[in-house]
mmCIF file of C-alpha atoms and ligand atoms in Angstrom:
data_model
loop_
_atom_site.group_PDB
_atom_site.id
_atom_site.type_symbol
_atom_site.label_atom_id
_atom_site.label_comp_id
_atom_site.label_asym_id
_atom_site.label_seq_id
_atom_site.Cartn_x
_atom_site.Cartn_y
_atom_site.Cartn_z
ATOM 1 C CA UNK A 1 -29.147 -74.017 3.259
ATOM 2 C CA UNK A 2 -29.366 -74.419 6.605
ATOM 3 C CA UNK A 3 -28.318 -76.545 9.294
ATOM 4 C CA UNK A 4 -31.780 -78.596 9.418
ATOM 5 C CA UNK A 5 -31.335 -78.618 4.804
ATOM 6 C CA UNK A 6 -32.882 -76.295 2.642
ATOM 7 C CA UNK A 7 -36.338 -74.418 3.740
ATOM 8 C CA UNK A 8 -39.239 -74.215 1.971
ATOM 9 C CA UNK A 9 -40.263 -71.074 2.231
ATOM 10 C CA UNK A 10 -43.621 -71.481 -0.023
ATOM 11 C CA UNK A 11 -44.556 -74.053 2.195
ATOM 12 C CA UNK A 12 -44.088 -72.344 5.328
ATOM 13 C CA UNK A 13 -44.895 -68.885 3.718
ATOM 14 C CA UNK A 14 -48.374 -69.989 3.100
ATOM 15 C CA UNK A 15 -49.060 -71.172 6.514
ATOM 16 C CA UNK A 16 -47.056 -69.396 9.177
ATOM 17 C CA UNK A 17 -48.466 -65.965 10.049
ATOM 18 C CA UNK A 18 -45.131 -63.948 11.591
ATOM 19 C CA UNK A 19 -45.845 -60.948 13.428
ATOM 20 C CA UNK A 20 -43.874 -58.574 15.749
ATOM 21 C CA UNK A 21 -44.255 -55.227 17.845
ATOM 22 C CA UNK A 22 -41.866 -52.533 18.724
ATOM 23 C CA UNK A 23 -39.737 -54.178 21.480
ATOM 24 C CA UNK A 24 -37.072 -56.214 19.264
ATOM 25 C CA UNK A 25 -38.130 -56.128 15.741
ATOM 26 C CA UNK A 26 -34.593 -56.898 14.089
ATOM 27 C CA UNK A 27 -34.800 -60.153 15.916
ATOM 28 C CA UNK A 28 -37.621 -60.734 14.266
ATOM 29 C CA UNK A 29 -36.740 -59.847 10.764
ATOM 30 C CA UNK A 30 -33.993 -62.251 11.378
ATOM 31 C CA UNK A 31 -35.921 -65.578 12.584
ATOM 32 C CA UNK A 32 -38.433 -63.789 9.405
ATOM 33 C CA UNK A 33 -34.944 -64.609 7.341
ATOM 34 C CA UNK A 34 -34.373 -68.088 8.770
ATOM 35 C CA UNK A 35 -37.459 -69.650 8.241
ATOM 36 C CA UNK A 36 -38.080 -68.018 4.761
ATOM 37 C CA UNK A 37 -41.287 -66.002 5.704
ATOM 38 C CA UNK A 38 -42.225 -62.261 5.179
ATOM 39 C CA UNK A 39 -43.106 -60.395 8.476
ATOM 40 C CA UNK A 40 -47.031 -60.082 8.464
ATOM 41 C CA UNK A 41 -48.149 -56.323 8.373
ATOM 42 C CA UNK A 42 -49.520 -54.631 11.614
ATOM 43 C CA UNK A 43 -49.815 -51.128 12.730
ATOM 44 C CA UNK A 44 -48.538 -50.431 16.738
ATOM 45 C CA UNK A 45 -48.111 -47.408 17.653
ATOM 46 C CA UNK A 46 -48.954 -44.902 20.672
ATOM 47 C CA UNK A 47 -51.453 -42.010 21.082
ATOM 48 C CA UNK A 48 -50.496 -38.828 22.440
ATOM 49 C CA UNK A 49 -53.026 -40.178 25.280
ATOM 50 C CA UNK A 50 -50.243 -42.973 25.763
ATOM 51 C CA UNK A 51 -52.956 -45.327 24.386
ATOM 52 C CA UNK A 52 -51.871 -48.012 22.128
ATOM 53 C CA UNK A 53 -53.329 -48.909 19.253
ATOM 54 C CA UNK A 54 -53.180 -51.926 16.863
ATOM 55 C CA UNK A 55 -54.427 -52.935 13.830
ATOM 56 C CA UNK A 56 -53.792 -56.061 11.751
ATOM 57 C CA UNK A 57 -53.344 -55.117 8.531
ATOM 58 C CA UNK A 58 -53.612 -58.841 6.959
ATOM 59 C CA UNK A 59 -56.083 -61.206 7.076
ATOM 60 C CA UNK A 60 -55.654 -64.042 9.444
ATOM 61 C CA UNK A 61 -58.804 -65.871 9.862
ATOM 62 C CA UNK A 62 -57.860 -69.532 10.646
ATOM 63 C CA UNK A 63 -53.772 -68.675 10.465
ATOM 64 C CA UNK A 64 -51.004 -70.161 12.768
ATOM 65 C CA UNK A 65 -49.956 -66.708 14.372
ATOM 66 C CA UNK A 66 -46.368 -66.147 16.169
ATOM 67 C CA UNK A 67 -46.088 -62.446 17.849
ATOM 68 C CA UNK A 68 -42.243 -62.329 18.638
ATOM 69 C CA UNK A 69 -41.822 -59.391 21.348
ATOM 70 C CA UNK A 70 -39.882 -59.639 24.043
ATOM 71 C CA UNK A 71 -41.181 -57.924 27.723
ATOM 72 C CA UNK A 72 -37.679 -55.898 27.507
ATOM 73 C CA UNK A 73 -37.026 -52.012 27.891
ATOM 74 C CA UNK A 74 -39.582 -49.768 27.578
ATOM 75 C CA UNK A 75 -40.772 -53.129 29.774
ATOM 76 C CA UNK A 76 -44.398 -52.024 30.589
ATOM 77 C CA UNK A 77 -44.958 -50.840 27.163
ATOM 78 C CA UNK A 78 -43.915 -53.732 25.503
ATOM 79 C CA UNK A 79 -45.750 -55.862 27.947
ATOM 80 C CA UNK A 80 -49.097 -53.871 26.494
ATOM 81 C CA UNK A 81 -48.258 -53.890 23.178
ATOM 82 C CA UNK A 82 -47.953 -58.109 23.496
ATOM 83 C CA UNK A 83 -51.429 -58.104 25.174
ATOM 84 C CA UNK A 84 -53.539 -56.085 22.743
ATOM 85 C CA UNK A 85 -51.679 -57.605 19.805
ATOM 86 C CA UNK A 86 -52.740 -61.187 21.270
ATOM 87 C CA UNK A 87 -55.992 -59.210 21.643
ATOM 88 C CA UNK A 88 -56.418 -57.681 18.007
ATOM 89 C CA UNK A 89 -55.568 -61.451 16.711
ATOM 90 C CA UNK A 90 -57.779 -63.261 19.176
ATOM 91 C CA UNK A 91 -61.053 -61.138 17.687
ATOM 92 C CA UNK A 92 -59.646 -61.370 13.799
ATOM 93 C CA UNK A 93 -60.067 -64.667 14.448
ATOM 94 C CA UNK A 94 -57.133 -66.828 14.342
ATOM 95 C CA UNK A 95 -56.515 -70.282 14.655
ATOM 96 C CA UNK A 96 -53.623 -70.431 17.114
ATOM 97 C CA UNK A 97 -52.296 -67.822 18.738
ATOM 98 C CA UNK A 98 -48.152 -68.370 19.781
ATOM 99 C CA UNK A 99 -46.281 -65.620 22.557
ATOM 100 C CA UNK A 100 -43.101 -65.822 21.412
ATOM 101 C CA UNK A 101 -41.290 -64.017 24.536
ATOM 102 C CA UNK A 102 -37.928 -64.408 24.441
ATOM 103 C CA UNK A 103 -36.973 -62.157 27.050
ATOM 104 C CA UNK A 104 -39.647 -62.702 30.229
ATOM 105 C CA UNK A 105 -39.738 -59.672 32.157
ATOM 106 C CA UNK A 106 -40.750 -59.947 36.135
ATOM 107 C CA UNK A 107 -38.983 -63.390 36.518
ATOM 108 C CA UNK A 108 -37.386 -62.362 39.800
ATOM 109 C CA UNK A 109 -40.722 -61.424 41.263
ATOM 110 C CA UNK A 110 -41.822 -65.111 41.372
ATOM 111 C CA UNK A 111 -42.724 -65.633 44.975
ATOM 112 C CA UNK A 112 -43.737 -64.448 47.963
ATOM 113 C CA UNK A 113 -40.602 -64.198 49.780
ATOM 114 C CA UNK A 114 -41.997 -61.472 52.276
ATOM 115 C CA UNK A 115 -44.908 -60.106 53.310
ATOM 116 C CA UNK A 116 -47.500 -58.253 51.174
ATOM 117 C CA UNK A 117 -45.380 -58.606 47.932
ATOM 118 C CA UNK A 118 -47.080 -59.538 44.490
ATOM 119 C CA UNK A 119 -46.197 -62.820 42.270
ATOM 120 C CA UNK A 120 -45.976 -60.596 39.580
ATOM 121 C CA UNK A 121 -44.642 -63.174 36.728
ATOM 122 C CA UNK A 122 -47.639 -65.139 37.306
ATOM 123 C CA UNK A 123 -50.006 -61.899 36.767
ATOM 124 C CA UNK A 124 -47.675 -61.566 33.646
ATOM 125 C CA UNK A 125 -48.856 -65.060 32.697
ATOM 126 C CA UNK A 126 -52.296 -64.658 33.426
ATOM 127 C CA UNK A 127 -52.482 -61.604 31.478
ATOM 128 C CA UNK A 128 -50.999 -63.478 28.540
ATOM 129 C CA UNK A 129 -53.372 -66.066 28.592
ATOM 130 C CA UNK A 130 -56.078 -63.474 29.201
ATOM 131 C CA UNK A 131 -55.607 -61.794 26.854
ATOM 132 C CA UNK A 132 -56.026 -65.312 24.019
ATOM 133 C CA UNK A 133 -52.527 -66.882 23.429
ATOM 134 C CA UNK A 134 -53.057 -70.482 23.261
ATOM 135 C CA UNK A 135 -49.290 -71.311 23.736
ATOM 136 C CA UNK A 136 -46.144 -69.749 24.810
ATOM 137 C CA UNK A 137 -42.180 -69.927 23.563
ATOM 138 C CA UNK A 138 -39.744 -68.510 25.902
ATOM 139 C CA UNK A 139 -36.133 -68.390 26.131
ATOM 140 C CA UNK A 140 -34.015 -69.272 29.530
ATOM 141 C CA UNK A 141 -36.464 -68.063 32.458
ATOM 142 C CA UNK A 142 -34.994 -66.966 35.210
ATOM 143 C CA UNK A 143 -36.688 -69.962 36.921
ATOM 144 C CA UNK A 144 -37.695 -72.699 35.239
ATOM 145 C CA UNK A 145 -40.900 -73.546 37.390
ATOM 146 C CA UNK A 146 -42.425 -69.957 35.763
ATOM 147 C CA UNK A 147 -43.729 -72.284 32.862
ATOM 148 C CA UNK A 148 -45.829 -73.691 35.397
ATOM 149 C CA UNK A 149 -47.733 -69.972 36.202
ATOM 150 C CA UNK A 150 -49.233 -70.936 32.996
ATOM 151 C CA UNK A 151 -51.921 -73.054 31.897
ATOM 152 C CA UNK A 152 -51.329 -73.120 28.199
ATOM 153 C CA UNK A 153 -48.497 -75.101 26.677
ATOM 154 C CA UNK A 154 -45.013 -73.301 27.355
ATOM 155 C CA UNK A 155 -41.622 -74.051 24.899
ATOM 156 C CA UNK A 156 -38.462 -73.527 26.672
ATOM 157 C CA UNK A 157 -35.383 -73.043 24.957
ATOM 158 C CA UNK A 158 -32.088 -72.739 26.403
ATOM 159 C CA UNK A 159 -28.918 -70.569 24.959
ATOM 160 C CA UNK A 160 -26.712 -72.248 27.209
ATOM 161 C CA UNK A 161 -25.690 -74.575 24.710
ATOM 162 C CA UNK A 162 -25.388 -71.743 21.952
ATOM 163 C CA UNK A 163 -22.841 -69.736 24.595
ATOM 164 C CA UNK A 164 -20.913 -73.147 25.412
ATOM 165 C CA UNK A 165 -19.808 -73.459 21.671
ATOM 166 C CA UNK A 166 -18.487 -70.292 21.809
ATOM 167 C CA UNK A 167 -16.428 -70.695 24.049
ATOM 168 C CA UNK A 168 -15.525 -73.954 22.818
ATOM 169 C CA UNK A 169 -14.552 -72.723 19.691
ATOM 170 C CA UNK A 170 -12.322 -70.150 21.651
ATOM 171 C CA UNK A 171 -9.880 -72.689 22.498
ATOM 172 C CA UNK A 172 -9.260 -71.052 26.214
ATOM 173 C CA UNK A 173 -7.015 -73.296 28.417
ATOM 174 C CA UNK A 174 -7.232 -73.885 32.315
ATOM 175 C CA UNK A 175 -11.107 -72.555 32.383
ATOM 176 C CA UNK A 176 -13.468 -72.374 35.266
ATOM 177 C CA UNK A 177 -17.140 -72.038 35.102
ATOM 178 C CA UNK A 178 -18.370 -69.534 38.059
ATOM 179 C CA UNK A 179 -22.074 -68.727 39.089
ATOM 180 C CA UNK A 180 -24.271 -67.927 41.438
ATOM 181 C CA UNK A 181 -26.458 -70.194 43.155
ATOM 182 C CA UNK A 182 -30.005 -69.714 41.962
ATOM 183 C CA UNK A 183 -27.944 -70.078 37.927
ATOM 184 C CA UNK A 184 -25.984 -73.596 39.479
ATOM 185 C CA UNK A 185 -28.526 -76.439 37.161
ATOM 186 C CA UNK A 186 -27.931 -74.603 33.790
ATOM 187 C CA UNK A 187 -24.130 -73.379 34.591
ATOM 188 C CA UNK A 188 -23.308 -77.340 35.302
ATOM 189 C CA UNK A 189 -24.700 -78.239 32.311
ATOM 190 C CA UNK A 190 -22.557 -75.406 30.603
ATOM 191 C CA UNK A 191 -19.324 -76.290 32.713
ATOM 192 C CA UNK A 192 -20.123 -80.035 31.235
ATOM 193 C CA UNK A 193 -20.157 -78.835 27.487
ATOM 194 C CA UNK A 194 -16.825 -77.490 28.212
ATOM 195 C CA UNK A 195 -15.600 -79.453 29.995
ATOM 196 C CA UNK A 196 -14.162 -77.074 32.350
ATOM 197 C CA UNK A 197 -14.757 -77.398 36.584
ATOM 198 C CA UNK A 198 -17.365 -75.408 38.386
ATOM 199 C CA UNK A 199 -17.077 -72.543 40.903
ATOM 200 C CA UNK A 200 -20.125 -71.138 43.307
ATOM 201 C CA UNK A 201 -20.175 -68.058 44.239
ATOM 202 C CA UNK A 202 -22.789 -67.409 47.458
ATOM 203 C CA UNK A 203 -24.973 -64.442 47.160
ATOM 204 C CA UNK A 204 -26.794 -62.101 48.789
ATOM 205 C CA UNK A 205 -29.383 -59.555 47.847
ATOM 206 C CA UNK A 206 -29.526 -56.068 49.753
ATOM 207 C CA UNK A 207 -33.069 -55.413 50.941
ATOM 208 C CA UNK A 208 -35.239 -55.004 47.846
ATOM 209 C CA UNK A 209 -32.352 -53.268 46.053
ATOM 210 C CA UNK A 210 -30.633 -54.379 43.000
ATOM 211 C CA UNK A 211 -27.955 -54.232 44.710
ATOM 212 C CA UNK A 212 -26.185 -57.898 45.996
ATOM 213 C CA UNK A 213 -23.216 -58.580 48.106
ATOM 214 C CA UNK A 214 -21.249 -61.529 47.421
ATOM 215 C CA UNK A 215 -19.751 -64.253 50.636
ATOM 216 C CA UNK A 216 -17.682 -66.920 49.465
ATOM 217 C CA UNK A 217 -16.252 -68.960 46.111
ATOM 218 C CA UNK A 218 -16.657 -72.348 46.722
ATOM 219 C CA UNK A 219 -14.168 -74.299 44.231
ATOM 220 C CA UNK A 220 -10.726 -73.548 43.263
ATOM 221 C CA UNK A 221 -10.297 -70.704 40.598
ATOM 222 C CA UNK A 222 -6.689 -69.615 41.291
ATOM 223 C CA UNK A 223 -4.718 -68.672 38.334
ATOM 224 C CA UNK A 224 -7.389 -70.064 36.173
ATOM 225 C CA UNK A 225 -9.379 -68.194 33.365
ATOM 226 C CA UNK A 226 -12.896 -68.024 34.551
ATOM 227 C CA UNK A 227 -16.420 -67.884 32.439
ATOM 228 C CA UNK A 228 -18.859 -65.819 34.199
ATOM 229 C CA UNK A 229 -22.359 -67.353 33.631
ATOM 230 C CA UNK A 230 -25.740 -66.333 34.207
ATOM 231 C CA UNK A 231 -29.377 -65.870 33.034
ATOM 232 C CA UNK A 232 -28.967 -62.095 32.370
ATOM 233 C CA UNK A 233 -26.848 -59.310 33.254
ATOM 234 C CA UNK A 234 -28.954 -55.947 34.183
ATOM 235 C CA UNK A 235 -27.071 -53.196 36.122
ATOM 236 C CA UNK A 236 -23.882 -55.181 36.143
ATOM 237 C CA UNK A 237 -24.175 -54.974 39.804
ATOM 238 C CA UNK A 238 -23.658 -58.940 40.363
ATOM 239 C CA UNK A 239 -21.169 -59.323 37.819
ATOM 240 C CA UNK A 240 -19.124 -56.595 39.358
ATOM 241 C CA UNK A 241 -18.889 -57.979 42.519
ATOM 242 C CA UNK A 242 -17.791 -61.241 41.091
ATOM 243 C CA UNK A 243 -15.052 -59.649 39.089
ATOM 244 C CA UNK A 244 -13.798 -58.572 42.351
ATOM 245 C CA UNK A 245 -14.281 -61.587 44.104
ATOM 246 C CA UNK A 246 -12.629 -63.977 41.639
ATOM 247 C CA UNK A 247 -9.718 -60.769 41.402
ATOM 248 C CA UNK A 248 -9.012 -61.231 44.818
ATOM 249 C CA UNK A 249 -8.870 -64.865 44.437
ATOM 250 C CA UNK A 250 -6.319 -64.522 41.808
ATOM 251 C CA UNK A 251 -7.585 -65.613 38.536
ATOM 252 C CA UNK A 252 -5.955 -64.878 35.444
ATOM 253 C CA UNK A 253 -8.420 -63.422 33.448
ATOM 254 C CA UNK A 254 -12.572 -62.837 33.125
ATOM 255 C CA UNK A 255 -15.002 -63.926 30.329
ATOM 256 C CA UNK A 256 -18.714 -63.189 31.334
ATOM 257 C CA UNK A 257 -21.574 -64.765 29.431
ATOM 258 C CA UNK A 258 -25.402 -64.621 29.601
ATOM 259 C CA UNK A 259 -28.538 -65.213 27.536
ATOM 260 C CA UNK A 260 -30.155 -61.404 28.382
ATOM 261 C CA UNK A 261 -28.431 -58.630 28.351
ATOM 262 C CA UNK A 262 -30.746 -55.898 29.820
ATOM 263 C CA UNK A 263 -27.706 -53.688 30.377
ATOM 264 C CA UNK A 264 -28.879 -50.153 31.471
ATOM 265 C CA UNK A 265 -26.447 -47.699 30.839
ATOM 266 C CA UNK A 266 -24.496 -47.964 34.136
ATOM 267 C CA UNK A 267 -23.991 -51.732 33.277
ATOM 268 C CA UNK A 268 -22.152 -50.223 30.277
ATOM 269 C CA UNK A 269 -20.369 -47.841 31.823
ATOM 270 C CA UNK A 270 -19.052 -50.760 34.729
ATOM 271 C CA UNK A 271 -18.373 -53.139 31.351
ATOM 272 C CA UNK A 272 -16.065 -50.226 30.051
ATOM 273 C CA UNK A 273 -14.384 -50.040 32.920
ATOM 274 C CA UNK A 274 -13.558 -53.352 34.167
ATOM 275 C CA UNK A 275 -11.176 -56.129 33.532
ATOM 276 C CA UNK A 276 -13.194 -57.889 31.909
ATOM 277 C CA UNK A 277 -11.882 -59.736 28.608
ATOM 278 C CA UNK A 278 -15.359 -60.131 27.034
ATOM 279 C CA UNK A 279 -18.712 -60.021 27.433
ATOM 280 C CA UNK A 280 -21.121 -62.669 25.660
ATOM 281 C CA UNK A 281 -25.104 -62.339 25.075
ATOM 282 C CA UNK A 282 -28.214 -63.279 22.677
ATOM 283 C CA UNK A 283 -29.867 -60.858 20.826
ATOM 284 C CA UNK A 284 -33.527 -61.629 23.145
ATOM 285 C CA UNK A 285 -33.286 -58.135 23.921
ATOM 286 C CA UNK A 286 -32.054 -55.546 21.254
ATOM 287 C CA UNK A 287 -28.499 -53.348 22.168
ATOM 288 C CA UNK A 288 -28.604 -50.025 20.863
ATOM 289 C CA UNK A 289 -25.130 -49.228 18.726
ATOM 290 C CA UNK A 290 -23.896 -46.848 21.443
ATOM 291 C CA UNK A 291 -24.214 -49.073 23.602
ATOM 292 C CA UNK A 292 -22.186 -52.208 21.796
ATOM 293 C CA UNK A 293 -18.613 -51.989 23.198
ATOM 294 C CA UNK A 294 -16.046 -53.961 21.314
ATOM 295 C CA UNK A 295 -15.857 -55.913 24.241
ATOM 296 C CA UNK A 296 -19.190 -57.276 24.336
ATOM 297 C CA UNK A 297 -20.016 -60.549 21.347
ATOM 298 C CA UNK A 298 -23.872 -60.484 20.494
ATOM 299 C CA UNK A 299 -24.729 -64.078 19.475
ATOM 300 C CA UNK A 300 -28.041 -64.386 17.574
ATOM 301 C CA UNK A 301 -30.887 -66.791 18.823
ATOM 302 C CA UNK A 302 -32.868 -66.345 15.576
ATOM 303 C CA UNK A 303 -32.186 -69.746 14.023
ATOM 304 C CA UNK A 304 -33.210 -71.228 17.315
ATOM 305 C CA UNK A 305 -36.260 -69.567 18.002
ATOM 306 C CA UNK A 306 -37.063 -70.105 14.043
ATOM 307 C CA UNK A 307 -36.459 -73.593 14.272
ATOM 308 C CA UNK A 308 -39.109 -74.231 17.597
ATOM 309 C CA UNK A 309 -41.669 -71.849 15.635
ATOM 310 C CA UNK A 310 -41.355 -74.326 12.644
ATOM 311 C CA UNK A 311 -41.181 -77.332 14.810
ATOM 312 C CA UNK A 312 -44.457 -75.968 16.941
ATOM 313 C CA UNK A 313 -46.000 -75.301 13.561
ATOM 314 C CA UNK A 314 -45.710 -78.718 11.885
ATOM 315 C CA UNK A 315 -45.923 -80.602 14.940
ATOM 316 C CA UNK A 316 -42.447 -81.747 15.660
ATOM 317 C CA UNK A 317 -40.511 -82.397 18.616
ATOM 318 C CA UNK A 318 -39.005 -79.597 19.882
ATOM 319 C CA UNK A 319 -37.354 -81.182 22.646
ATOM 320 C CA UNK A 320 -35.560 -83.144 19.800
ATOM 321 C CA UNK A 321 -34.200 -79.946 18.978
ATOM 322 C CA UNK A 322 -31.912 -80.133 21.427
ATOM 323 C CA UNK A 323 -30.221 -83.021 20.514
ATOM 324 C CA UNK A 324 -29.577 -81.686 17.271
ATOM 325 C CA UNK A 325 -28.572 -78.358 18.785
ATOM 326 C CA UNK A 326 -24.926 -78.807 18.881
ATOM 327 C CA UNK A 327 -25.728 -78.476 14.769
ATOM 328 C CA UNK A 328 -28.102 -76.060 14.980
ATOM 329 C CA UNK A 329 -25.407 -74.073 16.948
ATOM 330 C CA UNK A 330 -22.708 -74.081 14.409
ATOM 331 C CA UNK A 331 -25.371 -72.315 12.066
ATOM 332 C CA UNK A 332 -26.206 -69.567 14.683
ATOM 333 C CA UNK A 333 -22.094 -69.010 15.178
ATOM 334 C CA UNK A 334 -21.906 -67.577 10.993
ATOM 335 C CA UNK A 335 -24.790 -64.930 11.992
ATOM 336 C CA UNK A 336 -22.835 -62.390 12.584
ATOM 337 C CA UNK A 337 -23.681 -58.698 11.307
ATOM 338 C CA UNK A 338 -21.453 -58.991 8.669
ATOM 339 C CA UNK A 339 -22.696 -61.642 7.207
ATOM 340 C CA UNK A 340 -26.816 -60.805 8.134
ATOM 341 C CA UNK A 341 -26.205 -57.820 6.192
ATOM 342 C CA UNK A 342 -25.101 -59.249 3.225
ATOM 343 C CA UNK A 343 -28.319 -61.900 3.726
ATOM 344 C CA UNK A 344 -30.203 -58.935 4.187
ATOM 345 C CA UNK A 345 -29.087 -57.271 0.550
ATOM 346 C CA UNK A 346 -30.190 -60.617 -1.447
ATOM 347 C CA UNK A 347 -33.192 -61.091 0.778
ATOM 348 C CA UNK A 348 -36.048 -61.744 -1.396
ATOM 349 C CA UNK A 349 -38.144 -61.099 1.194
ATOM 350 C CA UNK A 350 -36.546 -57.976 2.461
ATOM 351 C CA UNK A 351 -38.981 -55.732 1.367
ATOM 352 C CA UNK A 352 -42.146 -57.210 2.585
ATOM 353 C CA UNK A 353 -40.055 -58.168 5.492
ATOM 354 C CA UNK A 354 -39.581 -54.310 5.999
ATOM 355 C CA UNK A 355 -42.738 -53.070 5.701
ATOM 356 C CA UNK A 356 -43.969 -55.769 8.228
ATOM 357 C CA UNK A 357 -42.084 -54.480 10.637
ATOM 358 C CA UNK A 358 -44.509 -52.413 13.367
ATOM 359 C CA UNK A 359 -45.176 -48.619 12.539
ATOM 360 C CA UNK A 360 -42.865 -46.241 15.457
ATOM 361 C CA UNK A 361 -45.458 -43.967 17.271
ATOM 362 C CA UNK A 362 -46.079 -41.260 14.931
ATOM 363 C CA UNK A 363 -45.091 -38.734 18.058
ATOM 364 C CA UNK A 364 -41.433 -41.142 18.180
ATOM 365 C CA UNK A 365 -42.165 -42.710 21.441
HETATM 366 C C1 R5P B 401 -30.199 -63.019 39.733
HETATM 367 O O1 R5P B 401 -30.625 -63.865 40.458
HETATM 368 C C2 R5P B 401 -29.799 -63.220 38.314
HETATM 369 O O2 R5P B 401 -29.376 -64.510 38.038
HETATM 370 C C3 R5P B 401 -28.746 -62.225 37.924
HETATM 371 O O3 R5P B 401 -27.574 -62.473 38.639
HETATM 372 C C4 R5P B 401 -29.210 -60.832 38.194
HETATM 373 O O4 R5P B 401 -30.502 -60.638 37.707
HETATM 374 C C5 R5P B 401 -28.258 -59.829 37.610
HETATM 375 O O5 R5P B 401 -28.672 -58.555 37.980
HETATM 376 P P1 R5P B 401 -27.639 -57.374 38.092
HETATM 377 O O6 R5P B 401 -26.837 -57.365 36.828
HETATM 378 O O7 R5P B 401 -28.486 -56.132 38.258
HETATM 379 O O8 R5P B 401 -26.790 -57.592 39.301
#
């Protein structure tokens, strides 16, 4: 039973083809789970040549196809396995080919801000299209005007209202939404669904570093708790300097919350060792166990992602979804690992699920 009734998973089992490759394959076992459907069988893996190879291992003449894999860590690898999978699809001949990206790698490179510098999320979305998807599902770009580097149909969705209702359901008093400029649209929208005030904080990045140095809060955060919010967190570097920021403006305590969490290991080294109450993120990109601090709440987007795939499948709205989302996000709140793991045990579809899943490189790259 879900928050949209009880799936059908013989009707969507015999008509939506669910495939993934190597870059976040528990997220897709889990939107798999959600909408009832056994992962399709593939082979990816890598030669000792670095070459990848790919072979579809069912038949998919005519099928609606959805390749979930995000562009996250190893990045350029999972960028090439997305490509020749859309590739090896495109020549078995089937019907409709979906990129389901969640995490969009390259977003910051989306302009040319200087001289001689590549647009290198449009190349990404050339490549894509290239390569034979027909249409694309995304999750929180890091600008929303990428959808328009394609020239296919792009889906949207947003976790902002997912991370809201956590919060929400946290019951924190005296809260203050802070950001950055470039995140200001969505972290309104967030400081609206909690109905909390919102705080700027002016940025500024060092050269082409990754580094950024922070100027001024604009908005009153003193003795306040404040919620952190951005598109994605990767060294830390940004959030660190607003820690310190909103510190020296005397707030009484730090949430942080984003949709990515990239999080190389010094971003989880600087999360051990700041103030920080908590940490919240999506599962778009997959966290390694050593890497998942107490302090840091993975929410899933599975059910969300599921529900667009089934929406895009039977031609549905999915900007209706939204409206219903404040429902859909009281499902996605119960997914914790406790209780997928449990799902997991009675899946009926856990074993064809499982040997769905991608093959590792036989050398374990
Ligand atoms: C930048 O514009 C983004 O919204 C994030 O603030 C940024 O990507 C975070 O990067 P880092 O964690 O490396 O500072």
């Amino acid at each position: 039973m879900t928050a949209f009734g009880v799936r059908d998973p013989g009707r969507a089992g015999e008509q939506i083809s669910l495939y993934t490759g190597n870059a976040n394959p528990a997220l897709a076992r889990k939107i798999a789970r959600y909408l009832g459907v056994p992962l399709g069988r593939c082979e990816v893996f890598e030669f000792a040549n670095e070459n990848i190879f790919v072979k579809i291992l069912d038949n998919v003449r005519e099928r609606d196809v959805f390749l979930i894999q995000p562009t996250c860590s190893p990045v350029q690898k999972s960028i090439m396995e997305l490509l020749i999978m859309i590739d090896a699809f495109k020549r078995a001949s089937a019907g409709r080919i979906t990129a389901v990206v969640p995490y969009y790698a390259y977003g910051r490179s989306d302009k040319k801000d200087q001289p001689r510098v590549p647009i290198t999320a449009r190349l990404i979305a050339d490549m894509i299209s290239v390569a034979g998807a027909d249409r694309v599902l995304t999750v929180d770009l890091h600008q929303g005007q990428i959808q328009g580097f394609f020239n296919i149909p792009v889906d949207e969705l947003t976790a902002v209202t997912m991370l809201s209702n956590y919060f929400i359901r946290k019951q924190l008093e005296d809260t203050v939404v802070v950001t950055d400029l470039g995140y200001a649209k969505r972290a309104r929208t967030f400081a609206e669904l909690i109905d909390a005030p919102l705080a700027i904080i002016e940025k500024r990045r060092v050269g082409n570093s990754d580094r950024a140095e922070l100027l001024n809060v604009i908005g009153d955060v003193r003795g306040r708790r404040a919620i952190v919010v951005d598109d994605e967190i990767v060294t830390a570097g940004t959030l660190m300097e607003m820690v310190r920021a909103l510190e020296r403006e005397g707030v009484s305590e730090i949430y942080a919350c984003a949709t990515h969490g990239v999080l190389p290991d010094p971003a989880i080294d600087r999360i051990r060792e700041s103030a920080l109450a908590e940490v919240v993120i999506t599962d778009t990109i997959p966290l390694p166990p050593a890497k998942n601090l107490e302090r840091i709440k993975v929410l899933s987007i599975a059910p969300l992602i599921g529900e667009a795939i089934s929406r895009i499948h039977y031609g549905e709205s999915v900007g209706a979804l939204f409206a219903s989302e404040m429902q859909l996000v009281s499902e996605m709140l119960l997914w914790d690992e406790e209780e997928q793991q449990q799902e997991h045990d009675d899946d009926p579809f856990r074993e064809r699920t499982e040997r769905g899943v991608a093959a590792p490189a036989p050398s374990g790259a």
